[in-house]
mmCIF file of C-alpha atoms in Angstrom:
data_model
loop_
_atom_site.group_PDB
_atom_site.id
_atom_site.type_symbol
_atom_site.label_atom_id
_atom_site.label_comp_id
_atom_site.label_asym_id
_atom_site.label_seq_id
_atom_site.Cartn_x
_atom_site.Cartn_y
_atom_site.Cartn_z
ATOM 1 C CA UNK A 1 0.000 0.000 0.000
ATOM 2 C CA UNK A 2 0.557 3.788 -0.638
ATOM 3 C CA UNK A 3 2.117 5.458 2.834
ATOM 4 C CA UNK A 4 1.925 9.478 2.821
ATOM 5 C CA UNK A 5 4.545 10.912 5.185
ATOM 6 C CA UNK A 6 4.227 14.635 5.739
ATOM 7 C CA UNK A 7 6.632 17.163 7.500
ATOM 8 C CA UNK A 8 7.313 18.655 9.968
ATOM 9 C CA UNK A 9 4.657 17.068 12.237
ATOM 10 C CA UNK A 10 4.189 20.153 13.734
ATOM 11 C CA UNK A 11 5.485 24.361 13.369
ATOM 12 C CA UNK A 12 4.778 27.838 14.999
ATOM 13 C CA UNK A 13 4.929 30.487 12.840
ATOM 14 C CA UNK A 14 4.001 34.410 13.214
ATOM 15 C CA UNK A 15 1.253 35.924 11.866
ATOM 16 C CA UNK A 16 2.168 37.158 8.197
ATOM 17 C CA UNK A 17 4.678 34.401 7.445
ATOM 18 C CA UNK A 18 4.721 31.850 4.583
ATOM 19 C CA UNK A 19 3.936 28.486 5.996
ATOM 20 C CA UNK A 20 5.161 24.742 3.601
ATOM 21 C CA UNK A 21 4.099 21.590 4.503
ATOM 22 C CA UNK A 22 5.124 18.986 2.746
ATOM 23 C CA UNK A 23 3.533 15.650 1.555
ATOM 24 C CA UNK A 24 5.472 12.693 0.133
ATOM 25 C CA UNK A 25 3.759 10.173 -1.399
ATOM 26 C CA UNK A 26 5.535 6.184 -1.703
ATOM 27 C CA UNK A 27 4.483 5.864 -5.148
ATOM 28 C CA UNK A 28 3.266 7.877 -8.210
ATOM 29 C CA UNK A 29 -0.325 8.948 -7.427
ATOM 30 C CA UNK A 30 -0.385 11.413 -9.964
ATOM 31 C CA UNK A 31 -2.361 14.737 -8.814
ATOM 32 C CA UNK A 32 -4.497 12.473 -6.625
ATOM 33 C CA UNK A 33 -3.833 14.704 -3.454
ATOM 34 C CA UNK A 34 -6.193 16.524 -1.205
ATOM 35 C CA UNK A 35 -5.188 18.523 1.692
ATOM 36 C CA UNK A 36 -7.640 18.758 4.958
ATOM 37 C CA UNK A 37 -7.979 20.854 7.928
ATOM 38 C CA UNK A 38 -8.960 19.844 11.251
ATOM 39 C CA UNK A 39 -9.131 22.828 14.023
ATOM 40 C CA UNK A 40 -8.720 21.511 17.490
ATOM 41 C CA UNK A 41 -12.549 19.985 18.494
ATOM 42 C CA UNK A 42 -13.904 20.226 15.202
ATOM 43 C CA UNK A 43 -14.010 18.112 12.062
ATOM 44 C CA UNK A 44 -11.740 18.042 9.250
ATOM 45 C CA UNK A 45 -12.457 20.204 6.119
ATOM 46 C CA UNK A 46 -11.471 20.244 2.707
ATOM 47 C CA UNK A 47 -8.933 23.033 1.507
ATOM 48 C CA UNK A 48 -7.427 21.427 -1.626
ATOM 49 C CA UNK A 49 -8.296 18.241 -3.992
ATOM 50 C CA UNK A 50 -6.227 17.619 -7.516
ATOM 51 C CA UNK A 51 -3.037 18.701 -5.818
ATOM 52 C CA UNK A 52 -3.670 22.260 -6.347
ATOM 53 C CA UNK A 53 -7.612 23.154 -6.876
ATOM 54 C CA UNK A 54 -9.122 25.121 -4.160
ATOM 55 C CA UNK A 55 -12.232 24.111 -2.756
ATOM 56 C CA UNK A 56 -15.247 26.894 -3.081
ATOM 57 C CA UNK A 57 -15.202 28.852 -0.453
ATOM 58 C CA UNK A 58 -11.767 27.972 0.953
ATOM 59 C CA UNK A 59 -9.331 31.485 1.204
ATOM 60 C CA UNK A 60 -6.866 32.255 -1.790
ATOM 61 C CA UNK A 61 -3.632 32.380 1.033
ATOM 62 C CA UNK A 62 -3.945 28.322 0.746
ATOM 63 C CA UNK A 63 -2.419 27.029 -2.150
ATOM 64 C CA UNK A 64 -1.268 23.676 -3.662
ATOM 65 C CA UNK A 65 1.305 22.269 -5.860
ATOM 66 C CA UNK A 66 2.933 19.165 -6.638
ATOM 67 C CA UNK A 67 2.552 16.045 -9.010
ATOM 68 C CA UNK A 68 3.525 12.519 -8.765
ATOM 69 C CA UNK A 69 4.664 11.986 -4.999
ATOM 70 C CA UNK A 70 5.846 15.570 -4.025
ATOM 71 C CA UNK A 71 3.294 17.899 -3.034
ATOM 72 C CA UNK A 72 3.513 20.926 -1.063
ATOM 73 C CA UNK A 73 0.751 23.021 0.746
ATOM 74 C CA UNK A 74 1.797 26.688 1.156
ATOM 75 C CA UNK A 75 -0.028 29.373 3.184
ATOM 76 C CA UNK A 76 0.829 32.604 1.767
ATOM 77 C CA UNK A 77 0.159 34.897 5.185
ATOM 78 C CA UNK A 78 -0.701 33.030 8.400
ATOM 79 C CA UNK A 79 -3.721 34.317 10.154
ATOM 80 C CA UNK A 80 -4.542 33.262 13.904
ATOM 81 C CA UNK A 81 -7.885 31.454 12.329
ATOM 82 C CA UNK A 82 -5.547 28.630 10.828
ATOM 83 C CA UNK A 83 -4.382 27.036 13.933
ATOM 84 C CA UNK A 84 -5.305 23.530 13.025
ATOM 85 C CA UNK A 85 -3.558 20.530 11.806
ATOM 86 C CA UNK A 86 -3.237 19.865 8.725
ATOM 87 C CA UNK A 87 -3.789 16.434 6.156
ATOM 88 C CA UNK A 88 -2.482 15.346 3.044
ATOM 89 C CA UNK A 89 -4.603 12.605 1.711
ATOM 90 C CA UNK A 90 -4.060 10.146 -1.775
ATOM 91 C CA UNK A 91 -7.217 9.159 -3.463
ATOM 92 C CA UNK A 92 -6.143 7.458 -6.855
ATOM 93 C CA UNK A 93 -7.518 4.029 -5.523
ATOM 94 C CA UNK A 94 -8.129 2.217 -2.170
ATOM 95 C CA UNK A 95 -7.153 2.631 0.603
ATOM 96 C CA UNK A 96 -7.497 5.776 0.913
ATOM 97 C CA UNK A 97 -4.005 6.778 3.058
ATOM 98 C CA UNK A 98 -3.779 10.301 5.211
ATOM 99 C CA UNK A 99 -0.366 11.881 5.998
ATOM 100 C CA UNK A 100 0.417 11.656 9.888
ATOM 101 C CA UNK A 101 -0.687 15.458 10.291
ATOM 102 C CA UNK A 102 0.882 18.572 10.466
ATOM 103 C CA UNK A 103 0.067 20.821 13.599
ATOM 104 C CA UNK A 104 0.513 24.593 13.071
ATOM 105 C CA UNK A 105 0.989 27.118 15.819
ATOM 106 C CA UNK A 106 1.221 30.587 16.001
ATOM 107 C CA UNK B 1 -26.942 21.310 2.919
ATOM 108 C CA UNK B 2 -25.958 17.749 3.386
ATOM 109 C CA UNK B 3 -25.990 16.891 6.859
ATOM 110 C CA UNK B 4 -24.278 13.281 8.192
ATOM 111 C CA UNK B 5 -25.139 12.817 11.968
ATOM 112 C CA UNK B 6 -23.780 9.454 13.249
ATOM 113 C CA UNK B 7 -24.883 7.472 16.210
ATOM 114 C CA UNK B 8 -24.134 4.103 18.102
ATOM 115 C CA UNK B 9 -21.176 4.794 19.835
ATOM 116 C CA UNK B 10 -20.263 3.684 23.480
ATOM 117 C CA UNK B 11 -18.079 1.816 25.477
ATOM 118 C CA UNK B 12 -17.708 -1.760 24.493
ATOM 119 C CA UNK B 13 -15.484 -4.409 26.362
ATOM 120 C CA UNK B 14 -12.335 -6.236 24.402
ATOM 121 C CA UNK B 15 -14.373 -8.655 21.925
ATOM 122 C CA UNK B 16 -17.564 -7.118 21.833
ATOM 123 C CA UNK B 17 -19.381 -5.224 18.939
ATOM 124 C CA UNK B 18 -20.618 -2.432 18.206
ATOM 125 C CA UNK B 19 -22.781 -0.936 15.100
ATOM 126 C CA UNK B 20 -22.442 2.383 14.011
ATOM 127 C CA UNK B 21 -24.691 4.296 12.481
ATOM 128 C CA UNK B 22 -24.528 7.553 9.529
ATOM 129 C CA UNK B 23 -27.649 9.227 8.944
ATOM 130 C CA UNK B 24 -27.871 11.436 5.628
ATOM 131 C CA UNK B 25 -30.085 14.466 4.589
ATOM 132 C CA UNK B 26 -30.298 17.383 2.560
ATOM 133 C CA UNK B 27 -29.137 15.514 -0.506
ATOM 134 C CA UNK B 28 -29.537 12.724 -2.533
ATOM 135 C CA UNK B 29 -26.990 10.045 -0.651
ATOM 136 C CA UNK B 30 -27.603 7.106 -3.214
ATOM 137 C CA UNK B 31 -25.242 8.368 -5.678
ATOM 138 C CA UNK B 32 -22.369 9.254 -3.640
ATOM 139 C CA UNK B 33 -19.773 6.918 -1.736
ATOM 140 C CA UNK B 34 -19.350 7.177 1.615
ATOM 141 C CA UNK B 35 -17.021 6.282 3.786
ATOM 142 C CA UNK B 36 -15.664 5.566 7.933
ATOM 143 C CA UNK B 37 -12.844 7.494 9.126
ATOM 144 C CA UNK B 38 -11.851 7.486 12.555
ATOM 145 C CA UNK B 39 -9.644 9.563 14.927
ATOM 146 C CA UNK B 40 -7.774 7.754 18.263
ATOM 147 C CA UNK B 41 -7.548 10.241 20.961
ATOM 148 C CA UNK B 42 -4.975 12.600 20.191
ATOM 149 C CA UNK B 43 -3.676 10.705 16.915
ATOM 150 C CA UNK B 44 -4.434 11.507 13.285
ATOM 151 C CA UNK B 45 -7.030 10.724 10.587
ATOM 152 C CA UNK B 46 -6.857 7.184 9.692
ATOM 153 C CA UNK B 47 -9.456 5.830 6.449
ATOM 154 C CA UNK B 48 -11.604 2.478 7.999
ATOM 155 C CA UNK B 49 -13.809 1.750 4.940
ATOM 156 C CA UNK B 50 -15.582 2.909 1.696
ATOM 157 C CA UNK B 51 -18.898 1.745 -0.130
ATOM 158 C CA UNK B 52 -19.857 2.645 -3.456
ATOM 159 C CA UNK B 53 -23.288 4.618 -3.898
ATOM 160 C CA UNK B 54 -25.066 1.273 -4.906
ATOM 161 C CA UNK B 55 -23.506 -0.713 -1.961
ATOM 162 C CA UNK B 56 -21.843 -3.196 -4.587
ATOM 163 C CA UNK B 57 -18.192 -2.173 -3.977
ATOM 164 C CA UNK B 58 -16.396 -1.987 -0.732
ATOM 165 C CA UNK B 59 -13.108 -1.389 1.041
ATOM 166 C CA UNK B 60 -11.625 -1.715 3.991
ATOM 167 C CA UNK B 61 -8.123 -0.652 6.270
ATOM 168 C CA UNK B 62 -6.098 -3.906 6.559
ATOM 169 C CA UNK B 63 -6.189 -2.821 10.195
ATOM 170 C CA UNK B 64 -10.242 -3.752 10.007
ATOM 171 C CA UNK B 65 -10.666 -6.665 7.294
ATOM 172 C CA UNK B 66 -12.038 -9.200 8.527
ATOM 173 C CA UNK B 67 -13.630 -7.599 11.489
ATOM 174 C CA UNK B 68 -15.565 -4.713 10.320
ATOM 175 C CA UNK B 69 -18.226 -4.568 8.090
ATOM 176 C CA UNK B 70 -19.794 -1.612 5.796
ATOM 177 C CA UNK B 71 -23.272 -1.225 4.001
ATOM 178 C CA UNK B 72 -25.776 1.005 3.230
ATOM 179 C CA UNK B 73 -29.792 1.407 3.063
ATOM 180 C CA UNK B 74 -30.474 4.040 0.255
ATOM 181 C CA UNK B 75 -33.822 4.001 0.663
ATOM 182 C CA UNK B 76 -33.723 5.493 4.045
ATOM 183 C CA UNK B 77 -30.082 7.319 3.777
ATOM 184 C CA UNK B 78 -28.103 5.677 6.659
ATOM 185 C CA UNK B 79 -25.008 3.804 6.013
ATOM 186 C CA UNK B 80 -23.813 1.435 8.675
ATOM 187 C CA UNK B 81 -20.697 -0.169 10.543
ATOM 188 C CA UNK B 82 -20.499 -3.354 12.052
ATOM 189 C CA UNK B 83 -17.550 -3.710 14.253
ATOM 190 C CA UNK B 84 -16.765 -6.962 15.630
ATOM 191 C CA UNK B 85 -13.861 -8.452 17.630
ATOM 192 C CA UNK B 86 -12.956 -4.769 18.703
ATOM 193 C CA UNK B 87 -9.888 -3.974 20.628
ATOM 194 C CA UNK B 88 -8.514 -1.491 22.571
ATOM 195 C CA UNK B 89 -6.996 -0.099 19.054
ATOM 196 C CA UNK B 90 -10.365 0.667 18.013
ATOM 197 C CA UNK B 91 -11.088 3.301 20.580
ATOM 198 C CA UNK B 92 -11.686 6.089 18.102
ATOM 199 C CA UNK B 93 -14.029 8.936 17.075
ATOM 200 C CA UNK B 94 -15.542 7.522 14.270
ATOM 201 C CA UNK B 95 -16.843 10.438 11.658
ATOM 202 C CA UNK B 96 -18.740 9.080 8.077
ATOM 203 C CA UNK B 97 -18.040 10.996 5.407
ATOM 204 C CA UNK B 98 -19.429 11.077 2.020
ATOM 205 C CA UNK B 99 -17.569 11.714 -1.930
ATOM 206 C CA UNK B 100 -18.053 14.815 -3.282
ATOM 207 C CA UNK B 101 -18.052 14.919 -7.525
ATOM 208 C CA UNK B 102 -14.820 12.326 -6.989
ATOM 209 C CA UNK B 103 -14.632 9.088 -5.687
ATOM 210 C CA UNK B 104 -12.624 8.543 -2.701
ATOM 211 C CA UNK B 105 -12.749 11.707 -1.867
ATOM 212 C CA UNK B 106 -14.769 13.139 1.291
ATOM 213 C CA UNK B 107 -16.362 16.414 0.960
ATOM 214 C CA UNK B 108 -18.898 16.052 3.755
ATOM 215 C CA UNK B 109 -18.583 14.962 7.078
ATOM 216 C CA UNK B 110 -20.633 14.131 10.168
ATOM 217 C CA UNK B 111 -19.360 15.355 13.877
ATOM 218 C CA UNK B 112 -18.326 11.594 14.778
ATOM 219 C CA UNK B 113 -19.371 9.584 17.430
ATOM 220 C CA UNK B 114 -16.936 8.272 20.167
ATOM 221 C CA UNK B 115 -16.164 4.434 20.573
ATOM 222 C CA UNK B 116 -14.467 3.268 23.328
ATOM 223 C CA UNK B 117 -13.194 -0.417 24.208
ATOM 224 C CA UNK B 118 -12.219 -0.812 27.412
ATOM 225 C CA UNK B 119 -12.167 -3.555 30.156
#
């Protein structure tokens, strides 16, 4: 099976500043990639599907990139609101596999 | 606005079962997959199982094969899970989810309900 290992596991950042996580994929999954984000207590949303399409409604500081089994998730300007942890997620075929979560901090 | 509200969870001793229940509305739900994923205390998001919008395709976590079970009643929107043989491992929140315009992946999710195996 597929394994998604993301990094760092967690990072504290300043409001304003560029935040990368990173998503590594075990085997070629194409643009199969969504990103989620879960704020502490609540369920996890969707930010990002196809590696780099935003989903409606979802603020234009979250961005996507990445092909293959590299993917990145950048925020451009960190705002307090986006405390949360953060999932990469493969969905070419099952099973579906998450990333082991990135918490951000400011 | 689709709304998934699941039910059934509870403490269960080592060995016992438990089903779980995901209750759909605002939508139609018998064209969409839908799936279990659950959430240890203080861990991250890990997939259980998937069925296909006409219940004829399913999937399941190696962790669960064999032990869990998935299916669906579209004529009254709920989706089910039958866990059997459940260990302490299994202690989860357990949130249903359901595809958006792609398969295998969840738009929509319910708050979860809490399982908890323990002696």
């Amino acid at each position: 099976d597929i394994r998604m290992t993301q990094s760092p596991s967690s990072l504290s950042a300043s409001a304003g500043d560029r935040v990368t996580i990173t998503c590594q994929a075990t085997q070629d999954i194409s643009s199969y990639l969504a990103w989620y984000q879960q704020k502490p207590g609540k369920v996890p949303k969707l930010l990002i599907y196809a590696a780099s399409t935003l989903q409606s409604g979802v603020p234009s500081r979250f961005s996507g990139s990445g092909s293959g089994t590299d993917f990145t998730l950048t925020i451009t300007s960190l705002q307090p609101e986006d405390v949360a942890t953060y999932y990469c997620q493969k969905y070419n075929l099952a099973p579906l596999t998450f990333g082991g979560g990135t918490k951000v901090e400011i | 606005q689709v709304q998934l509200v699941e039910s059934g969870g509870g403490v269960v001793q080592p060995g016992g079962s438990l089903r779980l229940s995901c209750a759909v509305s605002g939508l139609t739900h018998s064209t969409s997959g839908m799936h279990w994923v659950r959430q240890a205390p203080g861990k991250g998001l890990e997939w259980v199982a998937f069925i296909r919008y006409d219940g004829n395709k399913k999937h399941y976590a190696d962790s669960v094969k064999g032990r869990f079970s998935i299916s669906r009643d579209n004529s009254k929107n709920i989706m089910y899970l039958q866990m059997n043989s459940l260990t302490v491992a299994d202690t989860a929140v357990y949130f249903c989810a359901k595809d958006g315009d792609f398969v295998f992946l969840p738009v929509d999710w319910g708050q979860g309900t809490l399982v908890t195996v323990s002696s």
